[in-house]
Amino acid sequence: AKEALARRLADTASQGKLLTALGQAFGMDRTPRRIEVYDNSHIMGTNAVGGMIVAGPTGFMKTHYRTFNISADTIAGDDFGMMREVLKQRFSRLAKESGAAAEAPGLAQAEFSDQPDTVAEDLGGASPSPATITVAE
């Protein structure tokens, strides 16, 4: 148990250093708490899906991963159109959750800026700050 704890603490410290360096590389005032990476995929223009993976101070946060269905209205093979739809779904959900968070006591409402904040569930009542990096591939 001691060895497992030591490995976990070392991994967390290492991840923290990486996030700090990344924040400095992007000229951020604060160290990012959450990084979202988006990608989309299709098979010869059919079965289009989008995906989001999330990393934070403790490493990859697999419980926060999401997949997005892409409508048949999107032109087959239009990667930019598919990405637009995935990001629209993601940030529409964020806006909806933030609205619900504003109605719930003790939770802050997220603000939209050039660097989107974490989802309302991650705010935990703290003031929102631009501490998320979103990368779309």
JSON list of C-alpha atoms in Angstrom, two decimals:
[
{"chain": "A", "resi": 1, "resn": "ALA", "atom": "CA", "xyz": [0.00, 0.00, 0.00]},
{"chain": "A", "resi": 2, "resn": "LYS", "atom": "CA", "xyz": [2.88, 2.37, 0.80]},
{"chain": "A", "resi": 3, "resn": "GLU", "atom": "CA", "xyz": [4.49, 1.70, -2.57]},
{"chain": "A", "resi": 4, "resn": "ALA", "atom": "CA", "xyz": [1.20, 2.20, -4.41]},
{"chain": "A", "resi": 5, "resn": "LEU", "atom": "CA", "xyz": [0.64, 5.48, -2.56]},
{"chain": "A", "resi": 6, "resn": "ALA", "atom": "CA", "xyz": [4.18, 6.63, -3.37]},
{"chain": "A", "resi": 7, "resn": "ARG", "atom": "CA", "xyz": [3.66, 5.81, -7.07]},
{"chain": "A", "resi": 8, "resn": "ARG", "atom": "CA", "xyz": [0.32, 7.65, -7.07]},
{"chain": "A", "resi": 9, "resn": "LEU", "atom": "CA", "xyz": [1.84, 10.74, -5.43]},
{"chain": "A", "resi": 10, "resn": "ALA", "atom": "CA", "xyz": [4.77, 10.69, -7.86]},
{"chain": "A", "resi": 11, "resn": "ASP", "atom": "CA", "xyz": [2.41, 10.38, -10.84]},
{"chain": "A", "resi": 12, "resn": "THR", "atom": "CA", "xyz": [0.26, 13.24, -9.56]},
{"chain": "A", "resi": 13, "resn": "ALA", "atom": "CA", "xyz": [3.32, 15.46, -9.02]},
{"chain": "A", "resi": 14, "resn": "SER", "atom": "CA", "xyz": [4.59, 14.60, -12.50]},
{"chain": "A", "resi": 15, "resn": "GLN", "atom": "CA", "xyz": [1.19, 15.39, -14.04]},
{"chain": "A", "resi": 16, "resn": "GLY", "atom": "CA", "xyz": [1.11, 18.68, -12.12]},
{"chain": "A", "resi": 17, "resn": "LYS", "atom": "CA", "xyz": [4.48, 19.66, -13.56]},
{"chain": "A", "resi": 18, "resn": "LEU", "atom": "CA", "xyz": [3.27, 18.89, -17.08]},
{"chain": "A", "resi": 19, "resn": "LEU", "atom": "CA", "xyz": [0.11, 20.97, -16.62]},
{"chain": "A", "resi": 20, "resn": "THR", "atom": "CA", "xyz": [2.14, 23.88, -15.21]},
{"chain": "A", "resi": 21, "resn": "ALA", "atom": "CA", "xyz": [4.54, 23.74, -18.18]},
{"chain": "A", "resi": 22, "resn": "LEU", "atom": "CA", "xyz": [1.61, 23.57, -20.60]},
{"chain": "A", "resi": 23, "resn": "GLY", "atom": "CA", "xyz": [-0.05, 26.56, -18.98]},
{"chain": "A", "resi": 24, "resn": "GLN", "atom": "CA", "xyz": [3.19, 28.52, -19.24]},
{"chain": "A", "resi": 25, "resn": "ALA", "atom": "CA", "xyz": [3.64, 27.53, -22.89]},
{"chain": "A", "resi": 26, "resn": "PHE", "atom": "CA", "xyz": [0.17, 28.94, -23.66]},
{"chain": "A", "resi": 27, "resn": "GLY", "atom": "CA", "xyz": [0.75, 32.03, -21.52]},
{"chain": "A", "resi": 28, "resn": "MET", "atom": "CA", "xyz": [-2.05, 31.19, -19.09]},
{"chain": "A", "resi": 29, "resn": "ASP", "atom": "CA", "xyz": [-2.23, 32.98, -15.75]},
{"chain": "A", "resi": 30, "resn": "ARG", "atom": "CA", "xyz": [-3.30, 29.77, -14.01]},
{"chain": "A", "resi": 31, "resn": "THR", "atom": "CA", "xyz": [-2.37, 26.12, -14.37]},
{"chain": "A", "resi": 32, "resn": "PRO", "atom": "CA", "xyz": [-5.04, 24.27, -16.36]},
{"chain": "A", "resi": 33, "resn": "ARG", "atom": "CA", "xyz": [-7.21, 21.95, -14.26]},
{"chain": "A", "resi": 34, "resn": "ARG", "atom": "CA", "xyz": [-8.82, 20.16, -17.18]},
{"chain": "A", "resi": 35, "resn": "ILE", "atom": "CA", "xyz": [-7.83, 19.45, -20.76]},
{"chain": "A", "resi": 36, "resn": "GLU", "atom": "CA", "xyz": [-10.44, 18.25, -23.24]},
{"chain": "A", "resi": 37, "resn": "VAL", "atom": "CA", "xyz": [-9.35, 16.67, -26.52]},
{"chain": "A", "resi": 38, "resn": "TYR", "atom": "CA", "xyz": [-11.87, 16.13, -29.32]},
{"chain": "A", "resi": 39, "resn": "ASP", "atom": "CA", "xyz": [-11.75, 13.92, -32.39]},
{"chain": "A", "resi": 40, "resn": "ASN", "atom": "CA", "xyz": [-14.26, 12.55, -34.84]},
{"chain": "A", "resi": 41, "resn": "SER", "atom": "CA", "xyz": [-14.34, 9.42, -36.90]},
{"chain": "A", "resi": 42, "resn": "HIS", "atom": "CA", "xyz": [-16.34, 7.81, -39.69]},
{"chain": "A", "resi": 43, "resn": "ILE", "atom": "CA", "xyz": [-16.18, 4.81, -41.96]},
{"chain": "A", "resi": 44, "resn": "MET", "atom": "CA", "xyz": [-16.06, 6.01, -45.56]},
{"chain": "A", "resi": 45, "resn": "GLY", "atom": "CA", "xyz": [-18.45, 8.84, -44.65]},
{"chain": "A", "resi": 46, "resn": "THR", "atom": "CA", "xyz": [-20.91, 6.69, -42.65]},
{"chain": "A", "resi": 47, "resn": "ASN", "atom": "CA", "xyz": [-21.28, 5.84, -38.96]},
{"chain": "A", "resi": 48, "resn": "ALA", "atom": "CA", "xyz": [-19.93, 9.24, -37.90]},
{"chain": "A", "resi": 49, "resn": "VAL", "atom": "CA", "xyz": [-19.15, 9.70, -34.20]},
{"chain": "A", "resi": 50, "resn": "GLY", "atom": "CA", "xyz": [-17.22, 12.21, -32.14]},
{"chain": "A", "resi": 51, "resn": "GLY", "atom": "CA", "xyz": [-15.25, 11.64, -28.98]},
{"chain": "A", "resi": 52, "resn": "MET", "atom": "CA", "xyz": [-13.89, 13.65, -26.08]},
{"chain": "A", "resi": 53, "resn": "ILE", "atom": "CA", "xyz": [-11.15, 12.54, -23.71]},
{"chain": "A", "resi": 54, "resn": "VAL", "atom": "CA", "xyz": [-10.27, 14.48, -20.57]},
{"chain": "A", "resi": 55, "resn": "ALA", "atom": "CA", "xyz": [-7.06, 14.88, -18.59]},
{"chain": "A", "resi": 56, "resn": "GLY", "atom": "CA", "xyz": [-6.53, 16.68, -15.31]},
{"chain": "A", "resi": 57, "resn": "PRO", "atom": "CA", "xyz": [-4.17, 16.92, -12.35]},
{"chain": "A", "resi": 58, "resn": "THR", "atom": "CA", "xyz": [-4.44, 13.20, -11.62]},
{"chain": "A", "resi": 59, "resn": "GLY", "atom": "CA", "xyz": [-4.02, 12.08, -15.24]},
{"chain": "A", "resi": 60, "resn": "PHE", "atom": "CA", "xyz": [-6.67, 10.84, -17.65]},
{"chain": "A", "resi": 61, "resn": "MET", "atom": "CA", "xyz": [-10.18, 11.15, -16.20]},
{"chain": "A", "resi": 62, "resn": "LYS", "atom": "CA", "xyz": [-11.94, 8.26, -17.93]},
{"chain": "A", "resi": 63, "resn": "THR", "atom": "CA", "xyz": [-15.26, 8.86, -16.15]},
{"chain": "A", "resi": 64, "resn": "HIS", "atom": "CA", "xyz": [-15.43, 12.21, -17.97]},
{"chain": "A", "resi": 65, "resn": "TYR", "atom": "CA", "xyz": [-14.92, 10.75, -21.46]},
{"chain": "A", "resi": 66, "resn": "ARG", "atom": "CA", "xyz": [-17.87, 11.30, -23.82]},
{"chain": "A", "resi": 67, "resn": "THR", "atom": "CA", "xyz": [-18.98, 10.19, -27.25]},
{"chain": "A", "resi": 68, "resn": "PHE", "atom": "CA", "xyz": [-21.24, 12.23, -29.51]},
{"chain": "A", "resi": 69, "resn": "ASN", "atom": "CA", "xyz": [-23.58, 11.02, -32.21]},
{"chain": "A", "resi": 70, "resn": "ILE", "atom": "CA", "xyz": [-23.25, 13.02, -35.40]},
{"chain": "A", "resi": 71, "resn": "SER", "atom": "CA", "xyz": [-26.47, 13.53, -37.35]},
{"chain": "A", "resi": 72, "resn": "ALA", "atom": "CA", "xyz": [-27.02, 12.15, -40.82]},
{"chain": "A", "resi": 73, "resn": "ASP", "atom": "CA", "xyz": [-27.58, 15.77, -41.95]},
{"chain": "A", "resi": 74, "resn": "THR", "atom": "CA", "xyz": [-23.83, 16.41, -41.78]},
{"chain": "A", "resi": 75, "resn": "ILE", "atom": "CA", "xyz": [-22.20, 15.89, -45.16]},
{"chain": "A", "resi": 76, "resn": "ALA", "atom": "CA", "xyz": [-20.39, 12.55, -45.32]},
{"chain": "A", "resi": 77, "resn": "GLY", "atom": "CA", "xyz": [-16.67, 13.00, -44.80]},
{"chain": "A", "resi": 78, "resn": "ASP", "atom": "CA", "xyz": [-16.97, 16.68, -43.77]},
{"chain": "A", "resi": 79, "resn": "ASP", "atom": "CA", "xyz": [-14.53, 16.59, -40.84]},
{"chain": "A", "resi": 80, "resn": "PHE", "atom": "CA", "xyz": [-14.98, 20.29, -40.08]},
{"chain": "A", "resi": 81, "resn": "GLY", "atom": "CA", "xyz": [-18.76, 19.97, -40.12]},
{"chain": "A", "resi": 82, "resn": "MET", "atom": "CA", "xyz": [-18.58, 16.94, -37.84]},
{"chain": "A", "resi": 83, "resn": "MET", "atom": "CA", "xyz": [-16.27, 18.75, -35.44]},
{"chain": "A", "resi": 84, "resn": "ARG", "atom": "CA", "xyz": [-18.60, 21.77, -35.46]},
{"chain": "A", "resi": 85, "resn": "GLU", "atom": "CA", "xyz": [-21.50, 19.50, -34.50]},
{"chain": "A", "resi": 86, "resn": "VAL", "atom": "CA", "xyz": [-19.51, 17.76, -31.73]},
{"chain": "A", "resi": 87, "resn": "LEU", "atom": "CA", "xyz": [-18.38, 21.06, -30.20]},
{"chain": "A", "resi": 88, "resn": "LYS", "atom": "CA", "xyz": [-21.89, 22.51, -30.50]},
{"chain": "A", "resi": 89, "resn": "GLN", "atom": "CA", "xyz": [-23.29, 19.50, -28.62]},
{"chain": "A", "resi": 90, "resn": "ARG", "atom": "CA", "xyz": [-20.59, 19.75, -25.95]},
{"chain": "A", "resi": 91, "resn": "PHE", "atom": "CA", "xyz": [-20.95, 23.45, -25.27]},
{"chain": "A", "resi": 92, "resn": "SER", "atom": "CA", "xyz": [-24.76, 23.35, -25.49]},
{"chain": "A", "resi": 93, "resn": "ARG", "atom": "CA", "xyz": [-24.65, 20.77, -22.75]},
{"chain": "A", "resi": 94, "resn": "LEU", "atom": "CA", "xyz": [-22.22, 22.91, -20.78]},
{"chain": "A", "resi": 95, "resn": "ALA", "atom": "CA", "xyz": [-24.55, 25.91, -21.09]},
{"chain": "A", "resi": 96, "resn": "LYS", "atom": "CA", "xyz": [-27.51, 23.77, -19.99]},
{"chain": "A", "resi": 97, "resn": "GLU", "atom": "CA", "xyz": [-25.59, 22.38, -16.99]},
{"chain": "A", "resi": 98, "resn": "SER", "atom": "CA", "xyz": [-24.35, 25.85, -16.09]},
{"chain": "A", "resi": 99, "resn": "GLY", "atom": "CA", "xyz": [-27.91, 27.17, -16.13]},
{"chain": "A", "resi": 100, "resn": "ALA", "atom": "CA", "xyz": [-28.98, 24.36, -13.81]},
{"chain": "A", "resi": 101, "resn": "ALA", "atom": "CA", "xyz": [-25.96, 25.07, -11.61]},
{"chain": "A", "resi": 102, "resn": "ALA", "atom": "CA", "xyz": [-26.95, 28.72, -11.32]},
{"chain": "A", "resi": 103, "resn": "GLU", "atom": "CA", "xyz": [-30.36, 27.66, -10.01]},
{"chain": "A", "resi": 104, "resn": "ALA", "atom": "CA", "xyz": [-28.81, 25.26, -7.48]},
{"chain": "A", "resi": 105, "resn": "PRO", "atom": "CA", "xyz": [-27.51, 26.86, -4.28]},
{"chain": "A", "resi": 106, "resn": "GLY", "atom": "CA", "xyz": [-23.74, 26.80, -3.83]},
{"chain": "A", "resi": 107, "resn": "LEU", "atom": "CA", "xyz": [-22.80, 26.29, -7.47]},
{"chain": "A", "resi": 108, "resn": "ALA", "atom": "CA", "xyz": [-21.34, 28.98, -9.67]},
{"chain": "A", "resi": 109, "resn": "GLN", "atom": "CA", "xyz": [-22.46, 29.58, -13.25]},
{"chain": "A", "resi": 110, "resn": "ALA", "atom": "CA", "xyz": [-19.77, 28.99, -15.87]},
{"chain": "A", "resi": 111, "resn": "GLU", "atom": "CA", "xyz": [-18.80, 31.89, -18.10]},
{"chain": "A", "resi": 112, "resn": "PHE", "atom": "CA", "xyz": [-17.92, 31.53, -21.75]},
{"chain": "A", "resi": 113, "resn": "SER", "atom": "CA", "xyz": [-14.59, 33.00, -22.77]},
{"chain": "A", "resi": 114, "resn": "ASP", "atom": "CA", "xyz": [-11.77, 32.26, -25.19]},
{"chain": "A", "resi": 115, "resn": "GLN", "atom": "CA", "xyz": [-10.78, 29.41, -22.89]},
{"chain": "A", "resi": 116, "resn": "PRO", "atom": "CA", "xyz": [-13.87, 27.51, -21.68]},
{"chain": "A", "resi": 117, "resn": "ASP", "atom": "CA", "xyz": [-14.14, 26.56, -18.03]},
{"chain": "A", "resi": 118, "resn": "THR", "atom": "CA", "xyz": [-14.84, 23.11, -16.64]},
{"chain": "A", "resi": 119, "resn": "VAL", "atom": "CA", "xyz": [-18.36, 21.74, -16.53]},
{"chain": "A", "resi": 120, "resn": "ALA", "atom": "CA", "xyz": [-20.58, 22.83, -13.66]},
{"chain": "A", "resi": 121, "resn": "GLU", "atom": "CA", "xyz": [-20.04, 19.58, -11.75]},
{"chain": "A", "resi": 122, "resn": "ASP", "atom": "CA", "xyz": [-16.32, 20.36, -11.54]},
{"chain": "A", "resi": 123, "resn": "LEU", "atom": "CA", "xyz": [-16.86, 23.90, -10.28]},
{"chain": "A", "resi": 124, "resn": "GLY", "atom": "CA", "xyz": [-17.98, 22.77, -6.84]},
{"chain": "A", "resi": 125, "resn": "GLY", "atom": "CA", "xyz": [-19.04, 26.30, -5.92]},
{"chain": "A", "resi": 126, "resn": "ALA", "atom": "CA", "xyz": [-15.74, 27.93, -6.86]},
{"chain": "A", "resi": 127, "resn": "SER", "atom": "CA", "xyz": [-15.65, 31.00, -9.05]},
{"chain": "A", "resi": 128, "resn": "PRO", "atom": "CA", "xyz": [-15.25, 30.05, -12.68]},
{"chain": "A", "resi": 129, "resn": "SER", "atom": "CA", "xyz": [-11.88, 30.73, -14.24]},
{"chain": "A", "resi": 130, "resn": "PRO", "atom": "CA", "xyz": [-10.46, 29.99, -17.69]},
{"chain": "A", "resi": 131, "resn": "ALA", "atom": "CA", "xyz": [-8.54, 26.92, -16.60]},
{"chain": "A", "resi": 132, "resn": "THR", "atom": "CA", "xyz": [-9.44, 24.42, -19.29]},
{"chain": "A", "resi": 133, "resn": "ILE", "atom": "CA", "xyz": [-7.64, 23.87, -22.56]},
{"chain": "A", "resi": 134, "resn": "THR", "atom": "CA", "xyz": [-9.80, 22.45, -25.33]},
{"chain": "A", "resi": 135, "resn": "VAL", "atom": "CA", "xyz": [-8.05, 20.80, -28.26]},
{"chain": "A", "resi": 136, "resn": "ALA", "atom": "CA", "xyz": [-9.91, 19.68, -31.36]},
{"chain": "A", "resi": 137, "resn": "GLU", "atom": "CA", "xyz": [-8.10, 17.33, -33.74]}
]
